[in-house]
Tab-separated table of C-alpha atoms in Angstrom:
chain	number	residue	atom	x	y	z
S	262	UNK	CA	103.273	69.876	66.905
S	263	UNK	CA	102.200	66.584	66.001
S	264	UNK	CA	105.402	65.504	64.339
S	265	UNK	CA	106.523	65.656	67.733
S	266	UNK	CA	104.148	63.689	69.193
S	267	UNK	CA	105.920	60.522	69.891
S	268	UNK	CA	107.374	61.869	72.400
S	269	UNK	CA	104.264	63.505	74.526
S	270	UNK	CA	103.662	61.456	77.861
S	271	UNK	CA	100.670	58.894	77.276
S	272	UNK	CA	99.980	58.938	80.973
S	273	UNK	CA	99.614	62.667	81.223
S	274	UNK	CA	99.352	63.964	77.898
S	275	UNK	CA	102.291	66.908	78.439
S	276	UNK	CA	104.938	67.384	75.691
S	277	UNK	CA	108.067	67.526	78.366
S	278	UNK	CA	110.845	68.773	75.829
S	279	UNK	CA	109.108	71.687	73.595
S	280	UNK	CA	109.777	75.070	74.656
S	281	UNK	CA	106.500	76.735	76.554
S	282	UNK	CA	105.008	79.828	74.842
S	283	UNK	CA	102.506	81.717	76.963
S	284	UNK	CA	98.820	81.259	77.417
S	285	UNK	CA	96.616	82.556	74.433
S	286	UNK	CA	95.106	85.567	76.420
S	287	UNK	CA	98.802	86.821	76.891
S	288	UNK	CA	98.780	86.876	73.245
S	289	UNK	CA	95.881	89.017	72.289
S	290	UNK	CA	95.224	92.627	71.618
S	291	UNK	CA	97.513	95.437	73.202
S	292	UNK	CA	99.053	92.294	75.225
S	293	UNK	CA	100.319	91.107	72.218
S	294	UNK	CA	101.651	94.523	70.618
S	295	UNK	CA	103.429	95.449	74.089
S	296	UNK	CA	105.092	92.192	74.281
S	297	UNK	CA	106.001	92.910	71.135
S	298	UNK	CA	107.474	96.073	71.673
S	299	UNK	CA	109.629	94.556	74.011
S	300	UNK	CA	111.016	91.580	72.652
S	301	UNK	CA	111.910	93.203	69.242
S	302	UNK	CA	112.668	97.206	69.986
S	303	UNK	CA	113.492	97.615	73.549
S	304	UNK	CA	114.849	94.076	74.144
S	305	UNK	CA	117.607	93.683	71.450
S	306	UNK	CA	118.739	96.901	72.926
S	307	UNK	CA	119.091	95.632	76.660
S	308	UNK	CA	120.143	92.232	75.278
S	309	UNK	CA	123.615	93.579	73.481
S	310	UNK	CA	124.317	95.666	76.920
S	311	UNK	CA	123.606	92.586	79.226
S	312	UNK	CA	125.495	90.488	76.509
S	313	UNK	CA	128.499	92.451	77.259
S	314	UNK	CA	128.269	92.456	80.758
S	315	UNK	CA	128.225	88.360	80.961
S	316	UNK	CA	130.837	88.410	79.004
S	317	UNK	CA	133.060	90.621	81.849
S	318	UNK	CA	131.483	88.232	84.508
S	319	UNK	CA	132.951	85.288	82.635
S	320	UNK	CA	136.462	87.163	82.562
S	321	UNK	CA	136.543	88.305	85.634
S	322	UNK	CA	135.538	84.896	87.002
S	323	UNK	CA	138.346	83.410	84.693
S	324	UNK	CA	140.533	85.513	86.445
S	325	UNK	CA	139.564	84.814	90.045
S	326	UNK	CA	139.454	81.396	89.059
S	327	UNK	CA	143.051	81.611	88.566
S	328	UNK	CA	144.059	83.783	91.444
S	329	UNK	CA	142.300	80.926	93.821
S	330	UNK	CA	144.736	78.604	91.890
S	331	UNK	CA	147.723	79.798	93.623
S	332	UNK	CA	145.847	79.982	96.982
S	333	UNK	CA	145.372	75.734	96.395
S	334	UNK	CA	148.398	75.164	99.107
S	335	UNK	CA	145.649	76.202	102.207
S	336	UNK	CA	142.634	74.601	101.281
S	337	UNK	CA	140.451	76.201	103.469
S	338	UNK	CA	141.484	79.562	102.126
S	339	UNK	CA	141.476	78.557	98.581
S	340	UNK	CA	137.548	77.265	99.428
S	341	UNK	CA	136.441	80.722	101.015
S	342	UNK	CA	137.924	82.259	98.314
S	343	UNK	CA	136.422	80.502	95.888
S	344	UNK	CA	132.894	81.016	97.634
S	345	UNK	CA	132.970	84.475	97.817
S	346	UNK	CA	134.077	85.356	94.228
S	347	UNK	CA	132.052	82.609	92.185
S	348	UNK	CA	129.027	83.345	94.301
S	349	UNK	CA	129.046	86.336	93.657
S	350	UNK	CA	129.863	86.991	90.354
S	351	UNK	CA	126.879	84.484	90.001
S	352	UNK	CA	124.165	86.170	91.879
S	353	UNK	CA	125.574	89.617	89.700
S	354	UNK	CA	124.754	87.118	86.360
S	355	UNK	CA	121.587	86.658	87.607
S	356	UNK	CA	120.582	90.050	88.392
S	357	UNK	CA	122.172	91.370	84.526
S	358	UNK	CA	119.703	88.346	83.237
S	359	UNK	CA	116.842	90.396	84.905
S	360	UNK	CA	116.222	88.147	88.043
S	361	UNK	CA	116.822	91.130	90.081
S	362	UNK	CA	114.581	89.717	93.168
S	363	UNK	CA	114.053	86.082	93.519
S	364	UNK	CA	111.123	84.319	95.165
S	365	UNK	CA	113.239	81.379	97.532
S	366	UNK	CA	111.335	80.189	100.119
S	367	UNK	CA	111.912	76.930	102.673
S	368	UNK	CA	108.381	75.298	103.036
S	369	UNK	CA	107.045	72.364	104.933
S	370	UNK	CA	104.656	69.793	103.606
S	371	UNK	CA	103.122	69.508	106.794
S	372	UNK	CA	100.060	71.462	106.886
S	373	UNK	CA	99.504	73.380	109.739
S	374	UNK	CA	102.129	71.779	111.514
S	375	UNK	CA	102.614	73.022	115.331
S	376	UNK	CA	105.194	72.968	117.679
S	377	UNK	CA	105.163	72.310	121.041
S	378	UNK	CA	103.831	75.748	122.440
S	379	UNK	CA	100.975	75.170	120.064
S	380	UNK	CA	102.766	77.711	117.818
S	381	UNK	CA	102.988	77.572	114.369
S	382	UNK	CA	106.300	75.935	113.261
S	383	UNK	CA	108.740	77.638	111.093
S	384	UNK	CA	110.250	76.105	108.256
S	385	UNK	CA	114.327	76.240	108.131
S	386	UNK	CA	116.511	74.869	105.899
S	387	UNK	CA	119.054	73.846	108.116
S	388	UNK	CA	122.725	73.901	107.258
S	389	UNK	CA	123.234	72.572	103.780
S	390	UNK	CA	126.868	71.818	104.383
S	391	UNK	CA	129.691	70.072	102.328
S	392	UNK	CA	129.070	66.546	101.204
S	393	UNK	CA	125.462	66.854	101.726
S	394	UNK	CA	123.569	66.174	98.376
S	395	UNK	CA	121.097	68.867	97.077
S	396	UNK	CA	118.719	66.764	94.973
S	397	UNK	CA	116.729	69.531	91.948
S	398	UNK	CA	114.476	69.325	89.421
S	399	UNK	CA	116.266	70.872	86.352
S	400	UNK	CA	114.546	72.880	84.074
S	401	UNK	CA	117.702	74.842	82.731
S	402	UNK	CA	120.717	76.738	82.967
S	403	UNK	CA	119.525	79.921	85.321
S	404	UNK	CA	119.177	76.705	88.025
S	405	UNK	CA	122.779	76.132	87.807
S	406	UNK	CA	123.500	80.240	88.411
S	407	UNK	CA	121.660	80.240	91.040
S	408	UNK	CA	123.065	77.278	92.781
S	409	UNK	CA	126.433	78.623	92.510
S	410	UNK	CA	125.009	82.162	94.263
S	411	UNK	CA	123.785	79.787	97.248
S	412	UNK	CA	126.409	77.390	97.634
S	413	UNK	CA	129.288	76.918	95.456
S	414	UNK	CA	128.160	73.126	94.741
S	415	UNK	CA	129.884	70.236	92.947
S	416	UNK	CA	127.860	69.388	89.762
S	417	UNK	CA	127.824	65.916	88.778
S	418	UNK	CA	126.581	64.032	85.177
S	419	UNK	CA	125.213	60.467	86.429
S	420	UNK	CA	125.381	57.449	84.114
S	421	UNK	CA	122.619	56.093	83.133
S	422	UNK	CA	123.614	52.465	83.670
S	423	UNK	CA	125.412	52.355	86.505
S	424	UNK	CA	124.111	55.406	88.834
S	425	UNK	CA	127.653	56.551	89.307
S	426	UNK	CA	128.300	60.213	88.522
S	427	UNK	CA	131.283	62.223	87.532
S	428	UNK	CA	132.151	65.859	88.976
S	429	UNK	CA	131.703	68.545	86.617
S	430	UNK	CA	133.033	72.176	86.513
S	431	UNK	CA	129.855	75.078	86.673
S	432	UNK	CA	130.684	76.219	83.151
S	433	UNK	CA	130.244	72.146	82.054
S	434	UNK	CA	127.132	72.331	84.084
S	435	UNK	CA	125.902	75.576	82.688
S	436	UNK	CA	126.355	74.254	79.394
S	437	UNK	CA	125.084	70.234	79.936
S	438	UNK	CA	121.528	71.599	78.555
S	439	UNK	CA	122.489	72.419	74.928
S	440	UNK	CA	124.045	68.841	75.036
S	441	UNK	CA	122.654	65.740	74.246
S	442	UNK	CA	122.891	63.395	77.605
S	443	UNK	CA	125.628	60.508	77.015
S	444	UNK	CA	124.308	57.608	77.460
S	445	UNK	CA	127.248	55.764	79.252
S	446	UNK	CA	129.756	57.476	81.062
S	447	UNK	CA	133.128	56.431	80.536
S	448	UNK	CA	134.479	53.843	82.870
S	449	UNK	CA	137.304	55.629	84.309
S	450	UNK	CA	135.412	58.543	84.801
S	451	UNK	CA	132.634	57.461	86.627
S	452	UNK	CA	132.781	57.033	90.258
S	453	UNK	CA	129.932	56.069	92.902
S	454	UNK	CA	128.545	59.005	94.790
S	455	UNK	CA	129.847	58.404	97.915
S	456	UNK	CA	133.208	58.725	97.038
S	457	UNK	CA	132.492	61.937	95.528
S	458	UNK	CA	130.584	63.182	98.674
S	459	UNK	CA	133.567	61.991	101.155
S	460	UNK	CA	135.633	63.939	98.885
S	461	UNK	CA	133.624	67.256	98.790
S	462	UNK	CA	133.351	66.352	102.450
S	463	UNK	CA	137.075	66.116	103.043
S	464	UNK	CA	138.015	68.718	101.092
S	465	UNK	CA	135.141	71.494	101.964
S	466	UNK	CA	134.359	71.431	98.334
S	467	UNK	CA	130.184	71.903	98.972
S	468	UNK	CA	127.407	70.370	98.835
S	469	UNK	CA	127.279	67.993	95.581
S	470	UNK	CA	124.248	69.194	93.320
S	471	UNK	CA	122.254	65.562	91.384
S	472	UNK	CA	119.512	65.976	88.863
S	473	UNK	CA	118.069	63.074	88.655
S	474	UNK	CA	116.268	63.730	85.788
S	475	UNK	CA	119.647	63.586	84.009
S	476	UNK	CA	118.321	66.810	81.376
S	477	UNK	CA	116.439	69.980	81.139
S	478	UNK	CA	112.346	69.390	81.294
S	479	UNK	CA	110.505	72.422	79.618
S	480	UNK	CA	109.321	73.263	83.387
S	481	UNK	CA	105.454	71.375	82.510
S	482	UNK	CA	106.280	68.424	84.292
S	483	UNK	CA	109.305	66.063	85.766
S	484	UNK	CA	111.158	63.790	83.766
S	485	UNK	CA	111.499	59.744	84.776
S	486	UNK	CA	114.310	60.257	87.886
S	487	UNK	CA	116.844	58.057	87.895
S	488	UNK	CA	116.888	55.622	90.786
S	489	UNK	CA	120.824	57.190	91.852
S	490	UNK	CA	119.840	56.228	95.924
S	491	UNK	CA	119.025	52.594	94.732
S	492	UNK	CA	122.938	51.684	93.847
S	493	UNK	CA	124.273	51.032	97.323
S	494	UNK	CA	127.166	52.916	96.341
S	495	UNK	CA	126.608	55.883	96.471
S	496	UNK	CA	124.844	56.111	99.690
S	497	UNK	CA	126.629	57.788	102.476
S	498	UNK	CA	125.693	57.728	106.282
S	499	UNK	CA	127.152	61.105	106.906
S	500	UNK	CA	125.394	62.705	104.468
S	501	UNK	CA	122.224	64.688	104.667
S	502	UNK	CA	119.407	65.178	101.240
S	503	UNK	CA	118.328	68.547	100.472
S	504	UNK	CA	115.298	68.560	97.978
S	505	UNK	CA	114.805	71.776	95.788
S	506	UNK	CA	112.272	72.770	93.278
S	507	UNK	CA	112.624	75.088	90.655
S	508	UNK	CA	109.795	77.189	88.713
S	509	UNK	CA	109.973	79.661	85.932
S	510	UNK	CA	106.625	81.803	85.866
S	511	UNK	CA	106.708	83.857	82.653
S	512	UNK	CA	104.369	85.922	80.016
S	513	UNK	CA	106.166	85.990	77.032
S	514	UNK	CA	109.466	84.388	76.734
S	515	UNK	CA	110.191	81.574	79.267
S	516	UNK	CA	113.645	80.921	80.806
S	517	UNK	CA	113.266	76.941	80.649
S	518	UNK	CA	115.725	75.961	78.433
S	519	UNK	CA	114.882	72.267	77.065
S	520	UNK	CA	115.929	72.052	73.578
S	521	UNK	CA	116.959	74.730	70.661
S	522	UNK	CA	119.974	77.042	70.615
S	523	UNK	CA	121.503	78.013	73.774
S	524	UNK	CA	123.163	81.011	73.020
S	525	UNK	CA	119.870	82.252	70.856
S	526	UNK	CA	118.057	81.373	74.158
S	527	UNK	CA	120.261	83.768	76.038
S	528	UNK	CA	119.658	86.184	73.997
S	529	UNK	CA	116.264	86.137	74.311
S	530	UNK	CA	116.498	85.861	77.932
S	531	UNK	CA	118.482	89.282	78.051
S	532	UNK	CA	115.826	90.923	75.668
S	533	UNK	CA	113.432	90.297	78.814
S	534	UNK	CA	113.002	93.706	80.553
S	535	UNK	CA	112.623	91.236	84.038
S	536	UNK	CA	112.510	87.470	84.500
S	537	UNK	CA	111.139	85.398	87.738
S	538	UNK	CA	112.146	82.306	89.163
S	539	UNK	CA	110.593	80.586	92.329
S	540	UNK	CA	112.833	78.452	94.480
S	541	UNK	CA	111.530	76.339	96.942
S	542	UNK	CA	113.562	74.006	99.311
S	543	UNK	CA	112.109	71.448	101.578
S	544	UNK	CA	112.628	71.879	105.482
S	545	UNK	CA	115.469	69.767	106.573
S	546	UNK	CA	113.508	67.804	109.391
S	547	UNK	CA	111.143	66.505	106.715
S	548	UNK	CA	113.791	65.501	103.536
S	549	UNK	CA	114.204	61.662	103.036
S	550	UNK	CA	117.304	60.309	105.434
S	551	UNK	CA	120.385	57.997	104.608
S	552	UNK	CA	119.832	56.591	107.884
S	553	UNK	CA	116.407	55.191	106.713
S	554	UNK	CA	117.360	53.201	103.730
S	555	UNK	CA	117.151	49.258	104.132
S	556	UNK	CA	121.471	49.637	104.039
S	557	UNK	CA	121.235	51.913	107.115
S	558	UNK	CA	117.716	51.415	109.233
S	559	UNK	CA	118.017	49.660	112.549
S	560	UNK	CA	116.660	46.280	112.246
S	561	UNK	CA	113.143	47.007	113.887
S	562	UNK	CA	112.401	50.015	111.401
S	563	UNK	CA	110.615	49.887	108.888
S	564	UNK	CA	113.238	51.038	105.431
S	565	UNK	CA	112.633	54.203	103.216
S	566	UNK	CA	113.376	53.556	99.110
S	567	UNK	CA	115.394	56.640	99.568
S	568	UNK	CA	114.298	57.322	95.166
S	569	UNK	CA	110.572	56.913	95.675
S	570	UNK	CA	110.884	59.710	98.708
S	571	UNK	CA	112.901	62.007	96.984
S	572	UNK	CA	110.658	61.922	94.288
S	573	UNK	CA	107.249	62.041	96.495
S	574	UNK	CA	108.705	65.098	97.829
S	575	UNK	CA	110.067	66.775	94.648
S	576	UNK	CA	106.355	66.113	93.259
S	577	UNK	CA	104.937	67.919	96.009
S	578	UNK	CA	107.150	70.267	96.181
S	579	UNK	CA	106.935	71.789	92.773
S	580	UNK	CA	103.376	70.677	92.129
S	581	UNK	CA	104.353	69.023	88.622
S	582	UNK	CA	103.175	65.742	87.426
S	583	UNK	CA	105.344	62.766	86.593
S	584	UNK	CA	106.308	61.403	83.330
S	585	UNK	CA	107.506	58.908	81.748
S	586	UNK	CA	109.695	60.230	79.752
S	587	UNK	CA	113.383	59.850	80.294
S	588	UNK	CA	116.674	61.808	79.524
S	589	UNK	CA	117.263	58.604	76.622
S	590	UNK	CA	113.962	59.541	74.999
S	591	UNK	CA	115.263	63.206	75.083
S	592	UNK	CA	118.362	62.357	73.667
S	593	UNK	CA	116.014	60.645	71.007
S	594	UNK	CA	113.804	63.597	70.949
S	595	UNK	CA	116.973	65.782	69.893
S	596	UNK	CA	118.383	63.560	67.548
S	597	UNK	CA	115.380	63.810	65.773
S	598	UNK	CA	114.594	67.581	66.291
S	599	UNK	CA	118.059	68.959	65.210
S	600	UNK	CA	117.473	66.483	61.862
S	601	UNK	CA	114.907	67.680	61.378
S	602	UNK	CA	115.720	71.298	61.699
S	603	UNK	CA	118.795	70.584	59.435
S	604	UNK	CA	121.212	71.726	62.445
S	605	UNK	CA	121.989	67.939	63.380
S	606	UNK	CA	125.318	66.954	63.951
S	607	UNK	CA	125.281	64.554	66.744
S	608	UNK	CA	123.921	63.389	69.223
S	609	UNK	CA	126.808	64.261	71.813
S	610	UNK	CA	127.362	67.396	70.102
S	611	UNK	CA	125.971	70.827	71.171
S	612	UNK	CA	122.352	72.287	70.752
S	613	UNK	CA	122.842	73.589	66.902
S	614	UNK	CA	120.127	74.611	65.068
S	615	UNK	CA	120.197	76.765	61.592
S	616	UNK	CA	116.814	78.250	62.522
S	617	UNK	CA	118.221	80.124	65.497
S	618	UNK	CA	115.621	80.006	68.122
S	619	UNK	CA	114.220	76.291	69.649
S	620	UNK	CA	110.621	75.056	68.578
S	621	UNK	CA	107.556	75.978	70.797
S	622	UNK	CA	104.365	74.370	71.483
């Protein structure tokens, strides 16, 4: 659309915000009238059913929620109780949005790596383990979902200015993409990462979960990431950098959730007989290290800039090009789409749009 032009990457020429549609030959002939078929007969249909099931996950999690409350006095108890439940009334979410199998896989960027019995070397992840920092791309809400089903994390909401971060809940998380990004954090709330890593450390809270793309892409390519390892405080010597890369492969309806109405997306999502999401994490041995930024690294070594690894290995990890663009421009972008679209309000406010659906390119 070229009235959204502005904001399409010079450098690579990809519109980061729009919501995908599907190639032109999965739009043709008896593709077309099948997908058809399912989006508008059979999919409202499954859509009202799975509808109605989120909405018993979300009560029953309430519920739990409140029940691991009382269990606060033992810590440790209140943590494994909290693991089990929200995990898994997250992985059920995720099967009732029709990810019923999903493709997670630890990889190495070392091709044809070999260990020392001339082997091939396998790939593990490690032990991602609490205060370590799992560092994502974030193409929408299903990421969230499924981070909970793996590990329970802490979200946080970084600050543009400062590259401090504040802890969010998963339901603040789950609903950050239908929200413009603040700009500035407020100053009591934001805290420097480290502090919030000793704490999830401390307190076996998880693994603390940073986008550092600070908002949803449309899954075509990365946003600008925030430099969050280049503010001294947040780094932490004790804790280790997961990198994880998130892919939506889709035919007719996609579950990257960049800009529109959230709850209109859902639905959409639910009318989808089957969705697919690819998850790859990198293998511990070869993620960027604390220990080798210029704060840390022994005097002889040469230092990592811990935000120019993380994002050479989030590149090649999810095989997306770089952009330019940056959570402000898509906090301009929606200021001027839901204007636009006559469902503006704010630009703090939530995704509202009297169109219903989000625009498509």
């Amino acid at each position: 659309m070229e009235k959204f032009s502005k904001w399409r990457d010079q450098g690579t020429g990809i519109q980061p915000f729009l919501q995908p549609v599907p190639a032109r030959s999965e739009q043709q002939g008896l593709k077309r009238l099948l997908n058809a078929a399912k989006r508008y007969v059979v999919g409202p249909v499954v859509a009202v059913v799975r509808v109605a099931l989120l909405g018993a996950l979300a009560v029953v999690d309430a519920a739990t929620t409140t029940v691991g409350g009382a269990l606060g006095v033992v810590p440790s108890v209140k943590r494994g109780w909290t693991r089990c439940t929200r995990a898994a009334w997250a992985r059920i979410a995720l099967v009732v949005l029709g990810f019923y199998r999903i493709d997670a896989k630890t990889v190495s960027l070392q091709r044809g790596r070999r260990s020392a019995n001339g082997k091939k070397a396998s790939s593990t992840d490690g032990s991602v383990r609490s205060g370590d920092i799992v560092v994502a791309n974030h193409v929408s809400y299903v990421d969230v979902l499924y981070l909970v089903s793996k590990y329970t994390p802490v979200f946080v909401e970084i600050d543009n200015a400062t590259m401090f971060a504040r802890p969010i809940s998963p339901w603040q998380a789950i609903r950050a993409p239908a929200k413009a990004t603040p700009a500035l954090l407020q100053a009591t709330e934001a805290r420097p990462l480290k502090s919030i890593t000793e704490e999830a450390r401390t307190k076996r809270l998880g693994p603390v979960v940073v986008f550092p793309e600070n908002a949803t892409s449309n899954g075509r390519a990365l946003l600008q990431l925030l430099p969050v390892f280049g503010e001294f405080g947040n780094l932490d010597e004790k804790t280790n950098i997961h990198v994880v890369g998130f892919k939506y492969p889709f035919q007719s309806f996609s579950p990257a959730y960049s800009v529109g109405n959230q709850a209109a997306h859902l639905f959409g999502l639910c009318c989808q007989v089957y969705n697919s999401l690819t998850v790859r994490m990198l293998a511990s041995d070869e993620a960027p290290r604390v220990a080798e930024s210029p704060m840390f690294c022994d005097s002889d070594a040469e230092p990592v800039d811990l935000d120019d690894a993380v994002a050479d290995r989030l590149l090649q990890l999810t095989r997306l090009r770089l952009t330019k663009m940056s959570a402000m421009d898509k906090r301009d972008f929606l200021a001027f789409y839901y204007k636009r679209t006559k469902g503006y309000g704010s630009t703090g406010s939530s995704a509202r749009t009297s169109s219903g659906g989000p625009p498509t390119i």
